[in-house]
Amino acid sequence: MFGKTSIKVVQYGSVLIISFVLIAGLAIPLSASPQSWLEFPIIPGLEDKARNLFFHVPMSWTAVVAFFVSAIYGIKYLRSKNIDFDNISVSSAGLGLLFSVLATITGALWARFNWGAFWNWDPRQTSIFILLLIYGAYFALRSAIDSEEKRARLSAVYTILSGLTVPFLVFIMPRMMAGLHPGALGDESGKGPLFETNMIASNMRVLFYLSLLGFTMFFVWLLNLRVRAGKLELQQLQSGK
Amino acid sequence: MNTFYSTYAVLLKDAQSELRTRYAVNALVMFVVTAAVIVQLAIRSELPSSAVLSGLFWVVVFFAAMSGLSRTFVSEEERGTSMTLQLVASPSAVYFGKLSFNIVLTLLLNSAITILFTVVFPGFVVETFGTFLLTVLLSSIGLASTSTILAAIIAKANTKGTLYPVLAFPILIPLLMTAMRATTRALDGEPFGNAAEEYQILISYIMVITAGSYLVFDYVWKD
């Protein structure tokens, strides 16, 4: 999918950036009145729990990116009937499932300490749960069709259709309904993503965007690995071994 | 033969074959009656809140739709008539014909469930009739639209029965959640304008799903 050198850059870059974010995000101390770049402000009600911003949000972001990549390659497959695009689409869906699970776990842990329970059906939790269900349904559909060409075609249609409902689940409903998650209706910092409000200091924002970049690169690297593995499997099937 | 006329012809064909066997209508009626009676037996003389009632209402609508709406495409595959239909009608005519048939069926279904709920549950009283009417109308169209394209997918798969609700639930959930909230408002007697956000979500959902289904239908329908 990519050149050998560029995938090396993505590979080492993502490892470097995520390690940096991991260390910096956990080690930089909090301070009531931050003086230097090496201090985070204290967000009332969140304190140390605010550090989850650097991990949980990029994971959810990557899950949504994986979803859209899957839908886009679904469209590409339908237009060209090239089985390689189906391979990319299904690989991306699998990674989307992985990142959704990671986002759910980090979110539930955070909710345990911030809200008092791992799971309380907050609108955000409902929407990530539905994302997991969509991936589950996608793979259930794939296993229910024998013919390779038909499986690729119908699952491409399903990933496109579910891609159309993702904006409702991720960007619309949780912001219109009352909930505890930052950015829900009635949140005093305002509707919309937390990282765009002025509660987040600029050094946190830099680290956050760096983390987004790192996780996206990590996704690209993993996608490349899976696509290559998928290609080998296809070759093996075709050669009849 | 223009698309509009052949759409009408597909709708008429489906309506006629349905009237001959009454498969979908019978299944739906029996399902709805059974579901409502089971709920009634469970709650007996309790007075559930309007939120619970609107939730029950949409649960029954969802599962009833799942039991009946896949019929349009599955029957074509089972009777081996899909090839003939591909020859005589364009894909868009088939899609919109089947969609109109499912919309009619869902509207009938929802009216039946509304009447049944009003009779069976004393707490189910629609205070704001306009909100309820618009919500049920919009949700029926959205539900029928999603069910139609998924029925077309499911008709080509091996396990037709069990997979259908699995595929439909995650896609329908934005619609169902919105419909439940609007129905609760209607049962609570909130004024018509209070549910404006819900109408916006429902209308945009219908437009997005119908346009998307129309664009991808060719690939599902043609073997």
XYZ file of N, CA and C in Angstrom, chain A residues 78-79 81 126 130 133-134 137-138 140-141 144-146 150 153-154 157-158 160-162 164-165 168-169 172-173 176-177 191, chain B residues 149-150 153 156-159 163 166-167 169-171 173-174 177-178 181 197 201 204-205 208-209 212-213 216 219-220 222-223:
186
model
N -16.470 -1.257 -4.744
C -17.665 -1.346 -5.578
C -17.414 -0.743 -6.958
N -16.605 0.286 -7.003
C -16.339 0.937 -8.293
C -15.416 0.118 -9.166
N -14.209 -3.341 -8.335
C -14.267 -4.798 -8.132
C -12.861 -5.389 -7.980
N -23.106 4.710 25.141
C -24.045 4.050 24.239
C -23.500 4.069 22.815
N -22.549 0.958 20.345
C -23.155 0.711 19.035
C -22.071 0.547 17.966
N -21.021 -2.876 18.125
C -22.053 -3.734 17.527
C -21.964 -3.715 16.003
N -21.706 -2.525 15.440
C -21.627 -2.433 13.980
C -20.501 -3.316 13.456
N -21.554 -6.904 13.712
C -22.513 -7.257 12.667
C -21.803 -7.403 11.329
N -20.821 -6.521 11.089
C -20.073 -6.563 9.835
C -19.377 -7.909 9.666
N -20.130 -10.675 11.288
C -21.148 -11.732 11.219
C -21.664 -11.867 9.790
N -21.868 -10.711 9.132
C -22.338 -10.744 7.741
C -21.307 -11.422 6.845
N -21.322 -15.061 6.924
C -22.555 -15.717 6.465
C -22.603 -15.866 4.950
N -21.580 -15.393 4.236
C -21.594 -15.466 2.777
C -20.389 -16.280 2.307
N -20.651 -17.277 1.455
C -19.568 -18.170 1.043
C -18.751 -17.602 -0.105
N -19.197 -12.118 -3.708
C -20.450 -11.654 -3.111
C -20.217 -11.114 -1.706
N -18.714 -7.711 -1.958
C -19.689 -6.730 -2.452
C -20.682 -6.346 -1.354
N -21.288 -7.361 -0.699
C -22.328 -7.051 0.288
C -21.747 -6.405 1.536
N -21.188 -2.800 0.896
C -22.427 -2.032 1.017
C -22.759 -1.785 2.487
N -22.565 -2.824 3.319
C -22.900 -2.644 4.738
C -21.961 -1.641 5.406
N -20.503 0.859 4.000
C -20.873 2.208 3.542
C -22.099 2.705 4.311
N -23.119 1.837 4.416
C -24.351 2.239 5.109
C -24.094 2.569 6.570
N -23.276 1.705 7.235
C -23.037 1.998 8.644
C -22.140 3.220 8.778
N -22.475 5.786 7.102
C -23.393 6.932 7.037
C -24.020 7.241 8.388
N -24.181 6.214 9.246
C -24.827 6.481 10.533
C -23.820 6.852 11.621
N -24.007 10.371 13.048
C -25.124 10.535 13.977
C -24.717 10.064 15.368
N -24.041 8.904 15.401
C -23.709 8.303 16.692
C -22.595 9.047 17.402
N -23.380 13.737 16.551
C -24.650 14.459 16.745
C -25.334 14.084 18.045
N -25.704 12.801 18.174
C -26.525 12.405 19.335
C -25.881 12.733 20.695
N -26.347 16.267 21.684
C -27.698 16.806 21.830
C -28.376 16.278 23.072
N -27.804 15.229 23.667
C -28.449 14.626 24.824
C -27.680 14.985 26.088
N -20.934 22.872 24.531
C -21.061 21.698 23.679
C -19.798 21.567 22.846
N -32.993 -1.784 2.332
C -31.654 -2.073 1.790
C -31.037 -3.266 2.509
N -31.294 -3.392 3.830
C -30.729 -4.536 4.546
C -31.407 -5.832 4.129
N -29.672 -7.000 1.155
C -28.393 -7.644 1.486
C -28.639 -9.045 2.018
N -29.350 -12.203 -0.049
C -28.241 -12.875 -0.748
C -27.367 -13.688 0.200
N -27.565 -13.538 1.520
C -26.713 -14.247 2.479
C -27.292 -15.615 2.801
N -26.512 -16.428 3.524
C -26.961 -17.797 3.806
C -27.970 -17.871 4.944
N -27.651 -17.174 6.061
C -28.558 -17.221 7.208
C -29.442 -15.985 7.175
N -29.638 -13.068 11.025
C -28.691 -11.989 10.764
C -29.390 -10.630 10.624
N -29.544 -8.404 13.652
C -28.166 -8.091 14.040
C -27.621 -6.954 13.183
N -27.882 -7.035 11.873
C -27.403 -5.992 10.970
C -28.182 -4.697 11.170
N -29.979 -3.503 13.840
C -30.010 -2.780 15.107
C -29.024 -1.618 15.197
N -27.717 -1.844 14.926
C -26.804 -0.705 15.072
C -27.123 0.445 14.117
N -27.615 0.127 12.921
C -27.897 1.207 11.970
C -29.170 1.943 12.371
N -30.299 2.364 15.447
C -30.337 2.892 16.801
C -30.441 4.426 16.868
N -29.767 5.203 15.994
C -29.991 6.653 16.081
C -31.456 7.007 15.879
N -33.532 5.768 19.079
C -33.322 6.608 20.260
C -34.065 7.935 20.113
N -33.992 8.515 18.914
C -34.666 9.786 18.674
C -36.171 9.621 18.753
N -37.366 9.356 22.319
C -37.396 10.633 23.046
C -38.587 11.472 22.612
N -35.696 19.334 17.619
C -34.400 18.674 17.397
C -34.600 17.251 16.888
N -33.215 15.471 13.412
C -32.413 14.237 13.315
C -33.111 13.226 12.415
N -32.943 14.242 8.695
C -31.618 14.082 8.085
C -31.258 12.603 7.987
N -31.678 11.802 8.978
C -31.424 10.360 8.926
C -32.083 9.746 7.686
N -30.203 10.827 4.490
C -28.887 10.205 4.344
C -29.027 8.732 3.975
N -29.898 8.002 4.699
C -30.012 6.559 4.467
C -30.650 6.272 3.112
N -28.133 7.125 0.357
C -27.057 6.133 0.351
C -27.532 4.796 -0.201
N -28.724 4.358 0.239
C -29.245 3.067 -0.231
C -29.472 3.090 -1.731
N -26.160 2.636 -3.559
C -25.478 1.334 -3.518
C -26.388 0.183 -3.927
N -25.439 -2.442 -6.686
C -24.415 -3.442 -6.403
C -24.972 -4.615 -5.620
N -26.019 -4.364 -4.824
C -26.610 -5.457 -4.063
C -27.503 -6.288 -4.968
N -27.811 -6.593 -8.419
C -27.355 -7.321 -9.613
C -26.299 -8.349 -9.258
N -26.521 -9.589 -9.643
C -25.549 -10.644 -9.338
C -24.394 -10.630 -10.321
